[in-house]
mmCIF file of C-alpha atoms and ligand atoms in Angstrom:
data_model
loop_
_atom_site.group_PDB
_atom_site.id
_atom_site.type_symbol
_atom_site.label_atom_id
_atom_site.label_comp_id
_atom_site.label_asym_id
_atom_site.label_seq_id
_atom_site.Cartn_x
_atom_site.Cartn_y
_atom_site.Cartn_z
ATOM 1 C CA MET A 213 88.564 84.256 78.157
ATOM 2 C CA MET A 214 91.381 82.160 79.463
ATOM 3 C CA ALA A 215 89.899 78.197 79.326
ATOM 4 C CA LEU A 216 90.599 76.974 82.976
ATOM 5 C CA LYS A 217 90.682 73.401 84.464
ATOM 6 C CA ARG A 218 91.131 74.449 87.786
ATOM 7 C CA ILE A 219 91.816 77.148 90.401
ATOM 8 C CA GLY A 220 92.686 77.601 94.204
ATOM 9 C CA VAL A 221 91.596 80.282 96.837
ATOM 10 C CA LEU A 222 93.191 80.583 99.760
ATOM 11 C CA THR A 223 92.729 83.373 102.716
ATOM 12 C CA GLY A 224 95.491 85.253 104.517
ATOM 13 C CA GLY A 225 96.416 86.775 107.451
ATOM 14 C CA GLY A 226 94.214 88.333 110.406
ATOM 15 C CA ASP A 227 90.306 86.542 109.902
ATOM 16 C CA CYS A 228 87.311 88.814 109.160
ATOM 17 C CA PRO A 229 83.391 88.880 108.623
ATOM 18 C CA GLY A 230 82.667 87.893 104.787
ATOM 19 C CA LEU A 231 85.144 85.621 104.284
ATOM 20 C CA ASN A 232 83.130 82.844 103.506
ATOM 21 C CA ALA A 233 81.290 84.586 101.492
ATOM 22 C CA VAL A 234 83.899 85.578 99.188
ATOM 23 C CA ILE A 235 84.857 81.870 99.348
ATOM 24 C CA ARG A 236 80.806 80.786 98.480
ATOM 25 C CA ALA A 237 80.861 82.968 95.322
ATOM 26 C CA VAL A 238 84.590 81.922 94.286
ATOM 27 C CA VAL A 239 83.696 78.268 94.233
ATOM 28 C CA LYS A 240 79.535 79.061 93.023
ATOM 29 C CA THR A 241 81.506 81.862 90.178
ATOM 30 C CA ALA A 242 83.845 78.841 88.883
ATOM 31 C CA LYS A 243 81.766 76.303 88.745
ATOM 32 C CA SER A 244 79.273 77.704 86.750
ATOM 33 C CA HIS A 245 82.343 77.761 84.155
ATOM 34 C CA ASN A 246 83.168 74.342 84.783
ATOM 35 C CA ILE A 247 86.053 75.128 86.709
ATOM 36 C CA GLU A 248 87.343 73.661 90.059
ATOM 37 C CA VAL A 249 88.272 74.834 92.797
ATOM 38 C CA TRP A 250 90.553 73.874 95.054
ATOM 39 C CA GLY A 251 91.051 75.695 99.306
ATOM 40 C CA ILE A 252 94.580 76.186 99.896
ATOM 41 C CA LYS A 253 94.221 75.584 103.952
ATOM 42 C CA ASN A 254 95.750 78.157 106.823
ATOM 43 C CA GLY A 255 96.848 80.349 104.622
ATOM 44 C CA PHE A 256 100.460 80.795 102.677
ATOM 45 C CA GLY A 257 101.642 78.143 105.250
ATOM 46 C CA GLY A 258 98.954 75.567 103.555
ATOM 47 C CA LEU A 259 100.269 76.195 100.159
ATOM 48 C CA VAL A 260 104.306 75.354 101.490
ATOM 49 C CA GLU A 261 102.906 72.096 103.055
ATOM 50 C CA ASN A 262 100.579 70.613 100.309
ATOM 51 C CA GLN A 263 97.780 70.981 102.744
ATOM 52 C CA MET A 264 94.759 71.584 100.147
ATOM 53 C CA ILE A 265 91.149 70.429 99.606
ATOM 54 C CA GLU A 266 88.470 70.389 96.891
ATOM 55 C CA LEU A 267 85.767 72.538 97.309
ATOM 56 C CA SER A 268 82.585 71.664 95.735
ATOM 57 C CA THR A 269 79.032 73.608 95.958
ATOM 58 C CA LEU A 270 77.880 71.611 98.571
ATOM 59 C CA ASN A 271 81.093 72.861 100.920
ATOM 60 C CA VAL A 272 80.232 75.929 100.670
ATOM 61 C CA SER A 273 76.269 75.641 101.270
ATOM 62 C CA GLY A 274 75.582 77.859 104.250
ATOM 63 C CA ILE A 275 78.638 79.694 104.731
ATOM 64 C CA LEU A 276 77.292 82.507 103.586
ATOM 65 C CA PRO A 277 76.143 83.812 107.337
ATOM 66 C CA ARG A 278 79.201 82.620 108.841
ATOM 67 C CA GLY A 279 81.847 83.842 110.775
ATOM 68 C CA GLY A 280 85.952 83.177 110.366
ATOM 69 C CA THR A 281 86.689 81.208 106.959
ATOM 70 C CA ILE A 282 86.493 77.392 106.878
ATOM 71 C CA LEU A 283 89.709 77.119 105.294
ATOM 72 C CA GLY A 284 92.048 78.541 108.171
ATOM 73 C CA THR A 285 94.305 81.579 107.617
ATOM 74 C CA THR A 286 97.372 82.043 109.471
ATOM 75 C CA ASN A 287 99.086 86.095 109.346
ATOM 76 C CA ARG A 288 102.734 84.067 110.090
ATOM 77 C CA ASP A 289 103.581 82.316 107.350
ATOM 78 C CA ASN A 290 105.406 83.934 104.244
ATOM 79 C CA PRO A 291 106.603 81.294 101.729
ATOM 80 C CA PHE A 292 109.240 83.533 100.528
ATOM 81 C CA LYS A 293 110.460 83.797 104.134
ATOM 82 C CA TYR A 294 109.195 80.591 105.494
ATOM 83 C CA ARG A 295 109.660 79.801 109.200
ATOM 84 C CA ILE A 296 112.060 76.577 110.197
ATOM 85 C CA TYR A 297 112.875 75.722 113.289
ATOM 86 C CA LYS A 298 115.919 73.242 113.537
ATOM 87 C CA ASP A 299 118.028 72.206 116.262
ATOM 88 C CA GLY A 300 115.898 74.217 118.553
ATOM 89 C CA GLN A 301 116.438 76.958 116.245
ATOM 90 C CA LEU A 302 113.970 79.683 114.500
ATOM 91 C CA THR A 303 115.819 80.047 111.084
ATOM 92 C CA TYR A 304 113.894 81.313 107.822
ATOM 93 C CA GLU A 305 113.756 79.488 104.006
ATOM 94 C CA ASP A 306 113.199 80.428 101.031
ATOM 95 C CA MET A 307 109.963 78.280 100.193
ATOM 96 C CA SER A 308 108.120 79.348 97.471
ATOM 97 C CA GLY A 309 109.675 77.155 94.768
ATOM 98 C CA GLN A 310 108.023 73.637 96.916
ATOM 99 C CA ALA A 311 104.745 76.002 97.289
ATOM 100 C CA MET A 312 104.846 76.244 93.097
ATOM 101 C CA GLU A 313 105.303 72.890 92.935
ATOM 102 C CA ASN A 314 102.672 71.883 95.038
ATOM 103 C CA LEU A 315 99.978 73.732 93.003
ATOM 104 C CA ALA A 316 101.326 72.347 89.650
ATOM 105 C CA GLU A 317 101.509 68.796 91.262
ATOM 106 C CA LYS A 318 97.598 69.577 91.627
ATOM 107 C CA GLY A 319 97.169 71.326 88.391
ATOM 108 C CA ILE A 320 96.568 74.565 89.704
ATOM 109 C CA GLU A 321 97.227 76.739 87.569
ATOM 110 C CA ALA A 322 95.568 80.705 88.805
ATOM 111 C CA LEU A 323 95.126 81.621 92.565
ATOM 112 C CA VAL A 324 92.722 84.112 94.418
ATOM 113 C CA VAL A 325 94.370 84.978 97.454
ATOM 114 C CA ILE A 326 91.683 87.017 99.944
ATOM 115 C CA GLY A 327 93.976 88.785 102.285
ATOM 116 C CA GLY A 328 94.968 92.302 103.765
ATOM 117 C CA ASP A 329 98.638 94.160 102.655
ATOM 118 C CA GLY A 330 101.051 90.940 103.586
ATOM 119 C CA THR A 331 99.114 88.643 102.374
ATOM 120 C CA LEU A 332 98.332 90.667 99.150
ATOM 121 C CA ARG A 333 102.107 91.780 99.050
ATOM 122 C CA ILE A 334 102.709 87.502 98.918
ATOM 123 C CA GLY A 335 100.198 87.280 96.505
ATOM 124 C CA ALA A 336 102.142 89.532 93.853
ATOM 125 C CA GLU A 337 105.433 87.732 94.108
ATOM 126 C CA PHE A 338 104.179 85.097 93.256
ATOM 127 C CA GLY A 339 102.323 86.871 90.356
ATOM 128 C CA GLN A 340 105.803 87.292 89.379
ATOM 129 C CA LEU A 341 107.138 83.944 89.338
ATOM 130 C CA GLY A 342 104.592 83.250 86.842
ATOM 131 C CA LEU A 343 101.311 82.507 88.120
ATOM 132 C CA PRO A 344 98.431 83.850 87.517
ATOM 133 C CA VAL A 345 96.738 85.551 90.956
ATOM 134 C CA VAL A 346 94.196 87.734 90.956
ATOM 135 C CA CYS A 347 93.471 89.474 95.596
ATOM 136 C CA VAL A 348 90.644 90.510 96.866
ATOM 137 C CA PRO A 349 91.047 92.868 99.593
ATOM 138 C CA LYS A 350 90.150 92.054 103.385
ATOM 139 C CA THR A 351 90.056 93.508 106.729
ATOM 140 C CA ILE A 352 88.506 95.600 108.956
ATOM 141 C CA ASP A 353 90.848 98.047 109.630
ATOM 142 C CA ASN A 354 89.690 99.004 106.205
ATOM 143 C CA ASP A 355 92.733 100.341 105.290
ATOM 144 C CA ILE A 356 94.066 98.946 101.656
ATOM 145 C CA PRO A 357 94.443 101.800 99.019
ATOM 146 C CA GLY A 358 92.974 101.617 95.676
ATOM 147 C CA THR A 359 89.446 100.684 97.787
ATOM 148 C CA GLU A 360 87.690 102.396 99.347
ATOM 149 C CA ARG A 361 85.916 99.528 101.418
ATOM 150 C CA THR A 362 87.525 96.366 102.547
ATOM 151 C CA PHE A 363 84.545 93.768 103.470
ATOM 152 C CA GLY A 364 84.713 92.912 107.074
ATOM 153 C CA PHE A 365 84.679 96.408 108.277
ATOM 154 C CA ASP A 366 81.419 97.284 107.601
ATOM 155 C CA THR A 367 80.187 94.546 110.462
ATOM 156 C CA ALA A 368 83.694 95.676 112.789
ATOM 157 C CA VAL A 369 81.681 99.258 113.329
ATOM 158 C CA SER A 370 78.577 97.814 113.892
ATOM 159 C CA VAL A 371 79.989 95.605 116.506
ATOM 160 C CA ALA A 372 82.015 98.370 118.223
ATOM 161 C CA SER A 373 78.898 101.332 117.450
ATOM 162 C CA ASP A 374 76.700 98.839 118.983
ATOM 163 C CA ALA A 375 78.959 98.551 121.727
ATOM 164 C CA LEU A 376 78.930 102.595 122.009
ATOM 165 C CA ASP A 377 75.191 102.590 122.317
ATOM 166 C CA ARG A 378 75.471 100.192 125.427
ATOM 167 C CA LEU A 379 78.318 102.162 127.204
ATOM 168 C CA HIS A 380 76.321 105.829 127.118
ATOM 169 C CA THR A 381 73.718 104.268 128.831
ATOM 170 C CA THR A 382 75.928 103.059 132.024
ATOM 171 C CA ALA A 383 77.782 106.237 131.621
ATOM 172 C CA GLU A 384 75.077 108.173 131.745
ATOM 173 C CA SER A 385 73.648 106.204 135.158
ATOM 174 C CA HIS A 386 77.380 106.177 136.685
ATOM 175 C CA HIS A 387 78.531 109.831 135.701
ATOM 176 C CA ARG A 388 81.778 108.339 133.772
ATOM 177 C CA VAL A 389 83.853 108.633 131.425
ATOM 178 C CA MET A 390 83.599 105.581 129.321
ATOM 179 C CA VAL A 391 86.841 104.879 126.934
ATOM 180 C CA LEU A 392 86.328 101.989 123.780
ATOM 181 C CA GLU A 393 89.022 100.897 122.523
ATOM 182 C CA VAL A 394 89.301 99.654 119.062
ATOM 183 C CA MET A 395 90.801 97.652 116.297
ATOM 184 C CA GLY A 396 92.781 99.942 113.609
ATOM 185 C CA ARG A 397 96.676 99.140 114.023
ATOM 186 C CA TYR A 398 97.878 102.229 111.746
ATOM 187 C CA ALA A 399 94.533 103.614 110.456
ATOM 188 C CA GLY A 400 91.233 104.928 112.640
ATOM 189 C CA TRP A 401 88.648 104.203 109.509
ATOM 190 C CA ILE A 402 86.522 101.988 112.869
ATOM 191 C CA ALA A 403 87.001 104.527 115.454
ATOM 192 C CA LEU A 404 85.697 107.058 113.412
ATOM 193 C CA HIS A 405 82.725 105.056 112.217
ATOM 194 C CA SER A 406 81.658 103.786 115.192
ATOM 195 C CA GLY A 407 82.452 106.699 117.081
ATOM 196 C CA LEU A 408 80.662 109.017 114.400
ATOM 197 C CA ALA A 409 77.183 106.160 114.480
ATOM 198 C CA GLY A 410 77.668 105.793 118.152
ATOM 199 C CA GLY A 411 77.860 109.558 118.921
ATOM 200 C CA ALA A 412 81.357 109.482 120.641
ATOM 201 C CA ASP A 413 82.523 112.699 122.273
ATOM 202 C CA CYS A 414 85.761 112.038 121.766
ATOM 203 C CA ILE A 415 87.876 110.173 118.454
ATOM 204 C CA LEU A 416 91.161 109.181 118.971
ATOM 205 C CA ILE A 417 92.503 107.977 115.684
ATOM 206 C CA PRO A 418 96.511 106.854 114.798
ATOM 207 C CA GLU A 419 96.088 109.648 111.668
ATOM 208 C CA ILE A 420 96.013 112.590 114.562
ATOM 209 C CA PRO A 421 97.832 112.172 117.478
ATOM 210 C CA TYR A 422 95.949 113.107 120.418
ATOM 211 C CA ASN A 423 96.774 115.738 123.571
ATOM 212 C CA LEU A 424 95.803 114.792 127.175
ATOM 213 C CA GLU A 425 94.691 118.324 127.623
ATOM 214 C CA ALA A 426 92.638 118.633 125.367
ATOM 215 C CA VAL A 427 90.646 115.510 125.843
ATOM 216 C CA LYS A 428 90.159 116.721 129.570
ATOM 217 C CA ALA A 429 89.319 120.180 128.291
ATOM 218 C CA LYS A 430 86.495 118.034 126.173
ATOM 219 C CA ILE A 431 85.304 116.130 129.333
ATOM 220 C CA VAL A 432 85.510 119.394 131.653
ATOM 221 C CA GLU A 433 83.145 121.152 128.878
ATOM 222 C CA ARG A 434 80.383 119.167 128.927
ATOM 223 C CA GLN A 435 80.122 118.808 132.676
ATOM 224 C CA LYS A 436 80.161 122.933 132.804
ATOM 225 C CA GLN A 437 76.969 121.917 130.433
ATOM 226 C CA ASN A 438 75.662 119.846 132.870
ATOM 227 C CA LYS A 439 76.757 116.933 130.514
ATOM 228 C CA LEU A 440 78.515 114.457 133.512
ATOM 229 C CA PHE A 441 79.505 111.408 131.515
ATOM 230 C CA SER A 442 81.792 111.292 128.622
ATOM 231 C CA ILE A 443 82.602 108.859 125.602
ATOM 232 C CA ILE A 444 85.630 108.093 123.522
ATOM 233 C CA VAL A 445 86.468 105.922 121.476
ATOM 234 C CA VAL A 446 89.835 105.304 120.749
ATOM 235 C CA ALA A 447 92.164 103.297 118.194
ATOM 236 C CA GLU A 448 94.261 100.988 119.200
ATOM 237 C CA GLY A 449 96.846 102.239 116.947
ATOM 238 C CA ALA A 450 96.215 106.090 118.230
ATOM 239 C CA ARG A 451 99.144 107.583 120.513
ATOM 240 C CA GLU A 452 99.934 110.514 122.322
ATOM 241 C CA VAL A 453 102.064 113.579 120.580
ATOM 242 C CA ASP A 454 105.177 112.793 120.856
ATOM 243 C CA GLY A 455 103.696 109.286 123.225
ATOM 244 C CA GLU A 456 104.696 105.863 121.371
ATOM 245 C CA LEU A 457 102.679 103.009 119.971
ATOM 246 C CA ILE A 458 101.228 100.899 124.037
ATOM 247 C CA GLY A 459 100.826 97.088 123.244
ATOM 248 C CA THR A 460 103.647 94.078 123.837
ATOM 249 C CA LYS A 461 106.707 94.255 121.491
ATOM 250 C CA PRO A 462 107.824 90.992 120.035
ATOM 251 C CA ALA A 463 110.445 89.148 120.845
ATOM 252 C CA GLU A 464 114.570 90.561 119.904
ATOM 253 C CA GLY A 465 114.970 89.274 116.505
ATOM 254 C CA SER A 466 111.267 88.157 115.847
ATOM 255 C CA SER A 467 109.786 89.598 112.701
ATOM 256 C CA GLU A 468 106.348 90.092 114.133
ATOM 257 C CA LYS A 469 104.562 93.481 114.834
ATOM 258 C CA ILE A 470 104.028 94.903 118.025
ATOM 259 C CA ARG A 471 100.749 93.050 119.732
ATOM 260 C CA LEU A 472 98.493 96.614 120.356
ATOM 261 C CA GLY A 473 96.216 96.894 123.180
ATOM 262 C CA GLY A 474 96.544 99.546 126.011
ATOM 263 C CA ILE A 475 95.728 102.787 124.887
ATOM 264 C CA GLY A 476 92.201 102.841 126.378
ATOM 265 C CA ASP A 477 93.195 101.888 129.849
ATOM 266 C CA LYS A 478 95.812 104.467 129.841
ATOM 267 C CA LEU A 479 93.876 106.780 128.757
ATOM 268 C CA ALA A 480 91.136 106.138 131.100
ATOM 269 C CA LYS A 481 94.105 106.295 133.699
ATOM 270 C CA ASP A 482 95.113 108.937 132.722
ATOM 271 C CA ILE A 483 91.729 110.862 133.144
ATOM 272 C CA GLU A 484 91.162 109.972 136.462
ATOM 273 C CA ASN A 485 94.243 110.856 138.487
ATOM 274 C CA SER A 486 94.080 114.274 136.098
ATOM 275 C CA ILE A 487 91.006 115.327 137.055
ATOM 276 C CA GLY A 488 89.093 113.059 138.835
ATOM 277 C CA VAL A 489 85.693 111.915 137.035
ATOM 278 C CA GLU A 490 86.014 107.986 137.264
ATOM 279 C CA SER A 491 86.871 106.880 134.190
ATOM 280 C CA ARG A 492 86.196 102.698 133.100
ATOM 281 C CA CYS A 493 88.177 100.844 129.595
ATOM 282 C CA THR A 494 86.300 98.432 127.396
ATOM 283 C CA VAL A 495 88.843 96.757 124.668
ATOM 284 C CA LEU A 496 86.534 95.269 122.272
ATOM 285 C CA GLY A 497 89.226 93.521 120.708
ATOM 286 C CA HIS A 498 88.630 90.068 118.505
ATOM 287 C CA LEU A 499 84.704 90.634 119.097
ATOM 288 C CA GLN A 500 85.037 92.902 116.351
ATOM 289 C CA ARG A 501 86.799 90.275 113.798
ATOM 290 C CA GLY A 502 84.392 87.196 114.866
ATOM 291 C CA GLY A 503 80.784 86.473 114.047
ATOM 292 C CA SER A 504 78.465 87.075 111.119
ATOM 293 C CA PRO A 505 78.435 89.207 108.113
ATOM 294 C CA THR A 506 76.444 92.052 108.114
ATOM 295 C CA ALA A 507 74.480 92.296 104.991
ATOM 296 C CA PHE A 508 76.699 95.181 103.159
ATOM 297 C CA ASP A 509 79.877 92.824 103.598
ATOM 298 C CA ARG A 510 78.091 89.432 102.391
ATOM 299 C CA ILE A 511 77.377 92.024 99.405
ATOM 300 C CA LEU A 512 80.821 92.964 99.077
ATOM 301 C CA ALA A 513 82.899 90.096 99.767
ATOM 302 C CA THR A 514 80.192 88.086 97.539
ATOM 303 C CA ARG A 515 80.669 90.698 94.476
ATOM 304 C CA TYR A 516 84.391 90.015 94.993
ATOM 305 C CA GLY A 517 84.603 86.233 94.448
ATOM 306 C CA VAL A 518 82.592 86.439 91.701
ATOM 307 C CA ALA A 519 84.599 89.725 89.864
ATOM 308 C CA ALA A 520 87.762 87.974 91.256
ATOM 309 C CA VAL A 521 87.208 85.050 89.190
ATOM 310 C CA GLU A 522 86.052 86.915 86.294
ATOM 311 C CA CYS A 523 89.429 88.424 85.967
ATOM 312 C CA LEU A 524 91.237 85.522 86.144
ATOM 313 C CA LEU A 525 88.937 84.481 83.090
ATOM 314 C CA THR A 526 89.613 87.713 81.399
ATOM 315 C CA GLY A 527 93.070 87.670 81.946
ATOM 316 C CA LYS A 528 93.081 90.163 84.089
ATOM 317 C CA THR A 529 96.272 88.796 86.483
ATOM 318 C CA GLY A 530 98.088 90.615 88.806
ATOM 319 C CA ASN A 531 95.166 92.775 89.845
ATOM 320 C CA MET A 532 93.385 93.158 93.359
ATOM 321 C CA VAL A 533 89.111 94.047 92.604
ATOM 322 C CA ALA A 534 88.295 96.533 94.607
ATOM 323 C CA LEU A 535 85.189 99.414 94.955
ATOM 324 C CA GLN A 536 85.420 102.719 94.002
ATOM 325 C CA ASN A 537 81.966 105.100 93.521
ATOM 326 C CA ASN A 538 79.897 101.933 94.293
ATOM 327 C CA ARG A 539 81.263 100.131 91.562
ATOM 328 C CA ILE A 540 83.551 96.759 91.409
ATOM 329 C CA ILE A 541 86.919 97.557 89.608
ATOM 330 C CA THR A 542 90.585 96.625 89.243
ATOM 331 C CA ILE A 543 93.662 97.701 90.134
ATOM 332 C CA PRO A 544 97.346 96.482 89.649
ATOM 333 C CA VAL A 545 98.560 95.377 93.054
ATOM 334 C CA ASN A 546 102.090 96.273 92.116
ATOM 335 C CA GLU A 547 100.570 100.128 92.307
ATOM 336 C CA LEU A 548 99.267 99.896 95.719
ATOM 337 C CA ALA A 549 102.623 99.601 97.078
ATOM 338 C CA GLY A 550 103.429 102.290 99.291
ATOM 339 C CA LYS A 551 100.045 104.168 98.674
ATOM 340 C CA PRO A 552 98.706 105.431 101.808
ATOM 341 C CA GLY A 553 94.825 103.606 103.417
ATOM 342 C CA ASN A 554 94.867 105.944 106.337
ATOM 343 C CA VAL A 555 91.807 108.145 106.978
ATOM 344 C CA PRO A 556 92.941 111.969 105.373
ATOM 345 C CA ILE A 557 93.174 114.339 108.224
ATOM 346 C CA ASP A 558 90.901 116.476 105.349
ATOM 347 C CA SER A 559 88.442 114.192 105.370
ATOM 348 C CA ASP A 560 84.805 114.835 104.522
ATOM 349 C CA LEU A 561 83.789 112.311 107.461
ATOM 350 C CA VAL A 562 86.549 114.396 109.891
ATOM 351 C CA ASN A 563 85.711 117.933 109.477
ATOM 352 C CA ALA A 564 81.701 116.535 109.832
ATOM 353 C CA ALA A 565 82.497 114.573 113.410
ATOM 354 C CA ARG A 566 84.449 118.667 113.402
ATOM 355 C CA SER A 567 81.966 120.713 112.652
ATOM 356 C CA ILE A 568 79.261 118.505 115.411
ATOM 357 C CA ASN A 569 81.979 119.267 117.975
ATOM 358 C CA ILE A 570 83.464 116.294 118.309
ATOM 359 C CA SER A 571 86.762 116.110 119.679
ATOM 360 C CA PHE A 572 90.267 114.873 117.850
ATOM 361 C CA GLY A 573 92.264 115.699 121.041
ATOM 362 C CA ASP A 574 93.843 118.085 118.900
HETATM 363 O O1 LIG B 135 94.650 94.093 110.697
HETATM 364 C C1 LIG B 135 93.731 93.758 111.556
HETATM 365 C C2 LIG B 135 93.680 93.719 112.730
HETATM 366 O O2 LIG B 135 92.675 93.607 113.226
HETATM 367 C C3 LIG B 135 94.672 94.951 113.676
HETATM 368 O O3 LIG B 135 93.594 96.275 114.174
HETATM 369 C C4 LIG B 135 95.185 94.238 115.234
HETATM 370 O O4 LIG B 135 96.110 95.114 115.295
HETATM 371 C C5 LIG B 135 95.223 92.809 114.162
HETATM 372 O O5 LIG B 135 94.856 92.403 113.352
HETATM 373 C C6 LIG B 135 95.368 91.871 115.629
HETATM 374 O O6 LIG B 135 95.534 90.694 115.029
HETATM 375 P P1 LIG B 135 95.788 89.413 116.045
HETATM 376 O O7 LIG B 135 95.138 88.477 115.687
HETATM 377 O O8 LIG B 135 97.716 88.516 115.304
HETATM 378 O O9 LIG B 135 96.857 89.573 116.937
#
């Protein structure tokens, strides 16, 4: 057992239901070992800017069902390439040394980093500077390699499934095609799971570029069977064969990624203009990321938080906690680099969907 007096916890990247449940579990587990916990505010930016608060069990009381993160987060700050505005010009500097100094000054000996792929990579870099770090995988997209589940995903799927149930009744009444655009930048897990749970006719995911003709054929096939409406779920990162990602491109020189959005609208227009079936698109957007976590996500997040502190105590640093076969395990973060977190296109879920005649537009 490592003798720890004080640890830090931070949330980085896009928020996600269940972050507070992890923070609560970290604080409660640490307190039971007489370890003080400091919360770093606003992700890695707060580490550079020295924004830290002590977390007592009172601070985390009542936060289990709350969405968002009590610590704040950002997906823009990387201490190793920190954005600094000098004379109105954007420059980048390595501020990791400053971050390490801030931790040392507070006596914080180790860090629990809760985040997605970008955040976990930064966590691993701090590990290389000698800071004991344990990572907790978070993202509604469920696309982190090494774990079967990231917390937040189940909540997003339940929001998307509920939306599909609601779209079904209005689609049926108006004999329309209803397209639901869900999140999923590189991976189609949300589209796949919600499409199965919500009885979609087509599921379009980044892993399987779609052919418009195949999507139209599915709608026409249904019409011939006197099913005059169709439901399509499309991941924001899906694209047509030979097509491009749709969204707002970042300014030139910026290190930000394309802000995805618009594939659903394009698809609805393409369908209406080509086969004349009235079509509408609903973009779920950040509704999938907000609000209270499901019971599954609260439990998973709690298990991850407990396991993360236990890892620090047993010296298993440089690891990410993960779920495999419903057991919490640990994986060295540096083994995750380059591994895919996407939907395997021959997975049993994809095959099950195909068996019940769901089209992937291929
Ligand atoms: O990574 C999670 C995610 O929800 C993606 O699916 C989506 O592209 C992105 O975050 C949106 O991020 P932001 O809130 O920064 O627009």
